[in-house]
C-alpha positions as a Python dict, from the first residue, in 0.01 Angstrom:
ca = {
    (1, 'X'): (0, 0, 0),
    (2, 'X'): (216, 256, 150),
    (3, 'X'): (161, 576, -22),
    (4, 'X'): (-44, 746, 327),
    (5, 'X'): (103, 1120, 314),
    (6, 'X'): (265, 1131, 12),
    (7, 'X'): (156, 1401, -271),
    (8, 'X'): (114, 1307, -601),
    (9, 'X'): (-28, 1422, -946),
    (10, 'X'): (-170, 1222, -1184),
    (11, 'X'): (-257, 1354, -1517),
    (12, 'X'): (-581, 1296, -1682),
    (13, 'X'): (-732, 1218, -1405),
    (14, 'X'): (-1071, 1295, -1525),
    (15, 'X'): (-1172, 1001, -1650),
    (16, 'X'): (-1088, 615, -1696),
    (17, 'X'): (-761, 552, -1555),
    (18, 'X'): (-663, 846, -1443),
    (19, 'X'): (-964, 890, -1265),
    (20, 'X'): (-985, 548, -1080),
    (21, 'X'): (-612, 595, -1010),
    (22, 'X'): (-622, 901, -819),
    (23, 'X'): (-932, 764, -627),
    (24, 'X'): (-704, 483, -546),
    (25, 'X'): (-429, 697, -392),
    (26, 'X'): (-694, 891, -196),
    (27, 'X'): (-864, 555, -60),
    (28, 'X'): (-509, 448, 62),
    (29, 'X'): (-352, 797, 195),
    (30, 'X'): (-205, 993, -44),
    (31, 'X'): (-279, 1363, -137),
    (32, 'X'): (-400, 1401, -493),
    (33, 'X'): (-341, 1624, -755),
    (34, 'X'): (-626, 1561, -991),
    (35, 'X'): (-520, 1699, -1296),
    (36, 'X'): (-689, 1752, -1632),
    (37, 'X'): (-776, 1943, -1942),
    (38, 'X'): (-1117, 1953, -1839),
    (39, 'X'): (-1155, 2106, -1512),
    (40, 'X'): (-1557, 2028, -1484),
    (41, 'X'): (-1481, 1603, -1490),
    (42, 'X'): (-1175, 1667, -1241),
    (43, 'X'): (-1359, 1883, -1019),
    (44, 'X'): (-1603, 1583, -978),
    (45, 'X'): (-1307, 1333, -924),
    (46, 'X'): (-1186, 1564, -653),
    (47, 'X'): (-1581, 1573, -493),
    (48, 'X'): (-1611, 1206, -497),
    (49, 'X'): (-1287, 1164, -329),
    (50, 'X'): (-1372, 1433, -79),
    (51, 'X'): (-1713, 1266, -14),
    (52, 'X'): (-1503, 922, 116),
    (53, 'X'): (-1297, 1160, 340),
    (54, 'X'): (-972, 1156, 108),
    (55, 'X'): (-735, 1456, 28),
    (56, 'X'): (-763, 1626, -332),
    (57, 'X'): (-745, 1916, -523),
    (58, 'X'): (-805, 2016, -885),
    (59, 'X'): (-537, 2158, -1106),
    (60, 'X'): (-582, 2231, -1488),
    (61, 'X'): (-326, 2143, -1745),
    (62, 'X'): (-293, 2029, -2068),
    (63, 'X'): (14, 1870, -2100),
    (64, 'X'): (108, 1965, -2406),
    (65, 'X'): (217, 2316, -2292),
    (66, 'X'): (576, 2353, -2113),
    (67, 'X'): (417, 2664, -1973),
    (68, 'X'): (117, 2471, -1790),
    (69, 'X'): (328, 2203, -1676),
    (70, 'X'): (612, 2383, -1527),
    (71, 'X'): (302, 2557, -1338),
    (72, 'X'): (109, 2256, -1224),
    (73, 'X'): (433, 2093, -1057),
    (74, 'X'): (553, 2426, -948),
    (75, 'X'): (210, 2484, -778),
    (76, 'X'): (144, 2154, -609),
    (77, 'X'): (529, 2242, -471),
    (78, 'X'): (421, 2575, -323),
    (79, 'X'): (97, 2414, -209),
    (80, 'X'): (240, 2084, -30),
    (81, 'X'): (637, 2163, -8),
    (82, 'X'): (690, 1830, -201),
    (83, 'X'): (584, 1634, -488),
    (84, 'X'): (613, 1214, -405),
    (85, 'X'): (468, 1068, -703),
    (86, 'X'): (343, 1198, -1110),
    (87, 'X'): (192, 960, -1316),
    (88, 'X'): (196, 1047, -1664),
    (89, 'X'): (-147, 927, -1769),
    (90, 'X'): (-281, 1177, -2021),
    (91, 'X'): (-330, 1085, -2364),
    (92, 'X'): (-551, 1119, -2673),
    (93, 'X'): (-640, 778, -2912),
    (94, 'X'): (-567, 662, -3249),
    (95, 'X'): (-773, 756, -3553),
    (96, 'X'): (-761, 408, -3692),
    (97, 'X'): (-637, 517, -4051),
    (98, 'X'): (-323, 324, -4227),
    (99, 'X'): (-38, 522, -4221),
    (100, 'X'): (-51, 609, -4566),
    (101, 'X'): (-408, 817, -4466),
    (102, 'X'): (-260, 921, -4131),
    (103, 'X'): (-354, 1298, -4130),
    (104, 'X'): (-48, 1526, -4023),
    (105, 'X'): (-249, 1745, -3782),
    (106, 'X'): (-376, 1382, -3619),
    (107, 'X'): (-11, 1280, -3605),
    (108, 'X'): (89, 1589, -3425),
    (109, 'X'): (-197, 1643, -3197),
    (110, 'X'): (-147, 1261, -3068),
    (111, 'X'): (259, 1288, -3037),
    (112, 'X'): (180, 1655, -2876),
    (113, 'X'): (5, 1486, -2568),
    (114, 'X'): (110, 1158, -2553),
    (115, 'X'): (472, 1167, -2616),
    (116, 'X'): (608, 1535, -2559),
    (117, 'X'): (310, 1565, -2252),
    (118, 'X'): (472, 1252, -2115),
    (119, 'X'): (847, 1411, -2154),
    (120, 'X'): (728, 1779, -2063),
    (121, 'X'): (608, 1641, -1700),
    (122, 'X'): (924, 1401, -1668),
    (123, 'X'): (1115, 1706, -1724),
    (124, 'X'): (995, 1950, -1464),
    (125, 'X'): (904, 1675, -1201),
    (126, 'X'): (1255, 1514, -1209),
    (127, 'X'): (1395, 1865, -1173),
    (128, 'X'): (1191, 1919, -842),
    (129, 'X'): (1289, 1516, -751),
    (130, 'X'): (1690, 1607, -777),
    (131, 'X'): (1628, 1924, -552),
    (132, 'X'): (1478, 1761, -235),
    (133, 'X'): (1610, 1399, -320),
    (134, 'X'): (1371, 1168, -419),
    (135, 'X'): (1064, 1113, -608),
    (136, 'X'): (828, 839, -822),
    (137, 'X'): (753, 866, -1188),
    (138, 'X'): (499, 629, -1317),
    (139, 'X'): (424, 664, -1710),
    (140, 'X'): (104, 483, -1817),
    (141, 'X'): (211, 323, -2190),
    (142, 'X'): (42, 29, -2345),
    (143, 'X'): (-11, -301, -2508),
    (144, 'X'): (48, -46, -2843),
    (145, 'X'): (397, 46, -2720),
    (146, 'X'): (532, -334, -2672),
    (147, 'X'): (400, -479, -2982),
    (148, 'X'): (267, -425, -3327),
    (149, 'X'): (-61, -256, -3369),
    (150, 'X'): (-165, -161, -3760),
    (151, 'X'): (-357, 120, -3830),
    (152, 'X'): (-275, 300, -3560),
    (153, 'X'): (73, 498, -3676),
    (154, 'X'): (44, 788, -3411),
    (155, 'X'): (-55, 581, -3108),
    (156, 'X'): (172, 316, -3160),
    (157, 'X'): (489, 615, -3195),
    (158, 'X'): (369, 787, -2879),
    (159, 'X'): (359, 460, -2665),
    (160, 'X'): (700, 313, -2814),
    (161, 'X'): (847, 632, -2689),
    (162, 'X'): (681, 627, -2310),
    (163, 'X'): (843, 293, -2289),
    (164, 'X'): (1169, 410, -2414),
    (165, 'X'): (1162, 719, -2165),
    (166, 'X'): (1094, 507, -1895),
    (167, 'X'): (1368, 299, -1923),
    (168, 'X'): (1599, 574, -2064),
    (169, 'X'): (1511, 769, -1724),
    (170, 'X'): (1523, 480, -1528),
    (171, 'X'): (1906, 448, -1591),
    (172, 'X'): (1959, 811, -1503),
    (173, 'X'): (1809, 854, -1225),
    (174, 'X'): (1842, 461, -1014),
    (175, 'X'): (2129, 604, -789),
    (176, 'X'): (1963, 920, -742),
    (177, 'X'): (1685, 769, -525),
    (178, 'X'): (1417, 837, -792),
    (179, 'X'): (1248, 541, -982),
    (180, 'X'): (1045, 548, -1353),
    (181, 'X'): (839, 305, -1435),
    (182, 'X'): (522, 211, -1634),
    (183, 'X'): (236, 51, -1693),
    (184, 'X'): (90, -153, -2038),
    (185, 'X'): (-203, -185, -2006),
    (186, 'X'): (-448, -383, -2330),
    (187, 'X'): (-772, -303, -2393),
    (188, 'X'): (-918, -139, -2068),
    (189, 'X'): (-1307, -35, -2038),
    (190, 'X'): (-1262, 328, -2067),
    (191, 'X'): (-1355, 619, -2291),
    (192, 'X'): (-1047, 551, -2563),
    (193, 'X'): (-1181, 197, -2570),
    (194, 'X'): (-1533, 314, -2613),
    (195, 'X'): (-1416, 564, -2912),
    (196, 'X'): (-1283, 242, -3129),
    (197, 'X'): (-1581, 41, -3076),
    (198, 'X'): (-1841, 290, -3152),
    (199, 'X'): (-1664, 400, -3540),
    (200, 'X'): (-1611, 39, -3573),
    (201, 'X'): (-1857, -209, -3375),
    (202, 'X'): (-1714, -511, -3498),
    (203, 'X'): (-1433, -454, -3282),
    (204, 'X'): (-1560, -531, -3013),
    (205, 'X'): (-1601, -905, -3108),
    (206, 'X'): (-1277, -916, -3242),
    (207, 'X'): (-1118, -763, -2958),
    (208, 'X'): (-1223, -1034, -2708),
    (209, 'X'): (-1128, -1264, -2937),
    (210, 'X'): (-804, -1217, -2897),
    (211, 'X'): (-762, -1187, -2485),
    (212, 'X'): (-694, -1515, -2314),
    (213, 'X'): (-978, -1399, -2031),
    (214, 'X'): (-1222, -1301, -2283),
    (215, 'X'): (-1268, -988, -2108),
    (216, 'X'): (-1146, -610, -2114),
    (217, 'X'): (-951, -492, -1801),
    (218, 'X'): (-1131, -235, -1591),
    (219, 'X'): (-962, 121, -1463),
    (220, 'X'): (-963, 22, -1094),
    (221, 'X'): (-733, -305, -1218),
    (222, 'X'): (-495, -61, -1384),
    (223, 'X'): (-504, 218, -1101),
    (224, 'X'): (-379, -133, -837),
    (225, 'X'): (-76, -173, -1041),
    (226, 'X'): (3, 195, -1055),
    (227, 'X'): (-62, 265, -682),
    (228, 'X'): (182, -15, -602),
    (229, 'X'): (501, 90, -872),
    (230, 'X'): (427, 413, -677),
    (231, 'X'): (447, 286, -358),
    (232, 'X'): (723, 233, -79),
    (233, 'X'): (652, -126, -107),
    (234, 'X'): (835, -159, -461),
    (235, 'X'): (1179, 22, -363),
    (236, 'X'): (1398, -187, -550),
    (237, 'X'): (1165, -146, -879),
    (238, 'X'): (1246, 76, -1178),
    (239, 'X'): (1281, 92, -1571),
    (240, 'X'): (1031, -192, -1541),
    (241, 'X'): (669, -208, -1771),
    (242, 'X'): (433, -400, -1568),
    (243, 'X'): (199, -561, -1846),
    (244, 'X'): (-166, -607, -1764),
    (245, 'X'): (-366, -722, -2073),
    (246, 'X'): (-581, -1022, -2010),
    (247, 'X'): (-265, -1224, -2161),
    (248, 'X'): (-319, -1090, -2480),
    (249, 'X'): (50, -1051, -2545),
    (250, 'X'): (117, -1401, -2500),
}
């Protein structure tokens, strides 16, 4: 995939998707910004990539503060003199409550990251994009944000709105050489999927019930689909949401 030299930030990158996403970019070229809340799980993303003789740094941000994005895109800029590629991948889960028992602070702390995060880094990255001309937004959504998913209120919100961003974005931005697009993916072996199962192991049954290939996705098949939306070989690609979930939505 051709992404060799480009710089790019992904979000979350600590863990699960984020994580096997930037090690993707790294394996096929690209410069990574591994960003996260938690420095100490970056840090190793960054050593592992390192140790395979790939490009990365650490940068902290939680993406819920204007204040620490405008400084994580503003300091990858001063560090590399560009900024190729974000991908918007940080996010918290659902708390599996109906939405009459949705708690507010639950509501807010899950629309804080995973909907204003998401429009906090589209806003300062597109900024940098229209000064030097180009640039690659890929927002990492889900199955949650195409179709209904009950007791899961907050989630569901957040994910709705990454999808209606990206295409909202999309528009804006197709003649101005920058593309959005994102990523659904279903249930994918990772630490959000692990969080369900354990306060409700009956899930996990169910779950699998319920995808066509009676399997969850792994990371590394999300972090493919990513790589390639963000690469030069999908040019004529935006507003789209690529959908990888087993076939669960059909």
């Amino acid at each position: 995939m051709e992404v060799k030299d480009k710089i790019v930030i992904v979000t979350g990158a600590g863990s699960g998707i984020g994580r096997a996403t930037a090690i993707h970019f790294a394996k096929f070229g690209a410069t990574v910004v591994v960003s996260d809340i938690n420095t100490e799980s970056a840090q190793k993303v960054v050593d592992e990539i390192i140790s395979n003789k790939g490009k990365a740094i650490v940068n902290k941000c939680n993406v819920a503060k204007f204040e620490e994005v405008e400084n994580l895109v503003n300091s990858t800029v001063n560090e590399f003199g560009k900024l190729d590629v974000i991908v918007n991948n940080a996010g918290i889960g659902p708390n599996l409550l109906r939405t009459h028992e949705s708690r507010l602070k639950d509501w807010d702390a899950v629309i804080a990251v995973n909907q204003t995060g998401v429009f906090y880094c589209m806003k300062v990255a597109l900024q940098q994009f229209l000064e030097q001309g180009y640039g690659n937004i890929v927002n990492i959504a889900s199955l949650a944000g195409l179709k209904a998913s009950p007791n899961n209120i907050s989630y569901s919100a957040s994910k709705f709105a990454v999808v209606g961003m990206t295409k909202s974005a999309a528009m804006e931005y197709a003649t101005k050489n920058i593309r959005v697009n994102a990523v659904c993916p279903g249930y994918t072996e990772s630490a959000l999927l692990n969080q369900l199962i354990g306060a409700k192991p009956e899930m996990d049954a169910i779950l699998k019930s319920v995808i066509p290939m009676k399997r969850y996705g792994k990371a590394e098949e999300i972090a493919d689909a990513v790589v390639w939306l963000a690469s030069d070989n999908t040019r004529f690609i935006t507003g789209q949401t690529i959908t990888l979930d087993g076939g669960t939505s059909l």
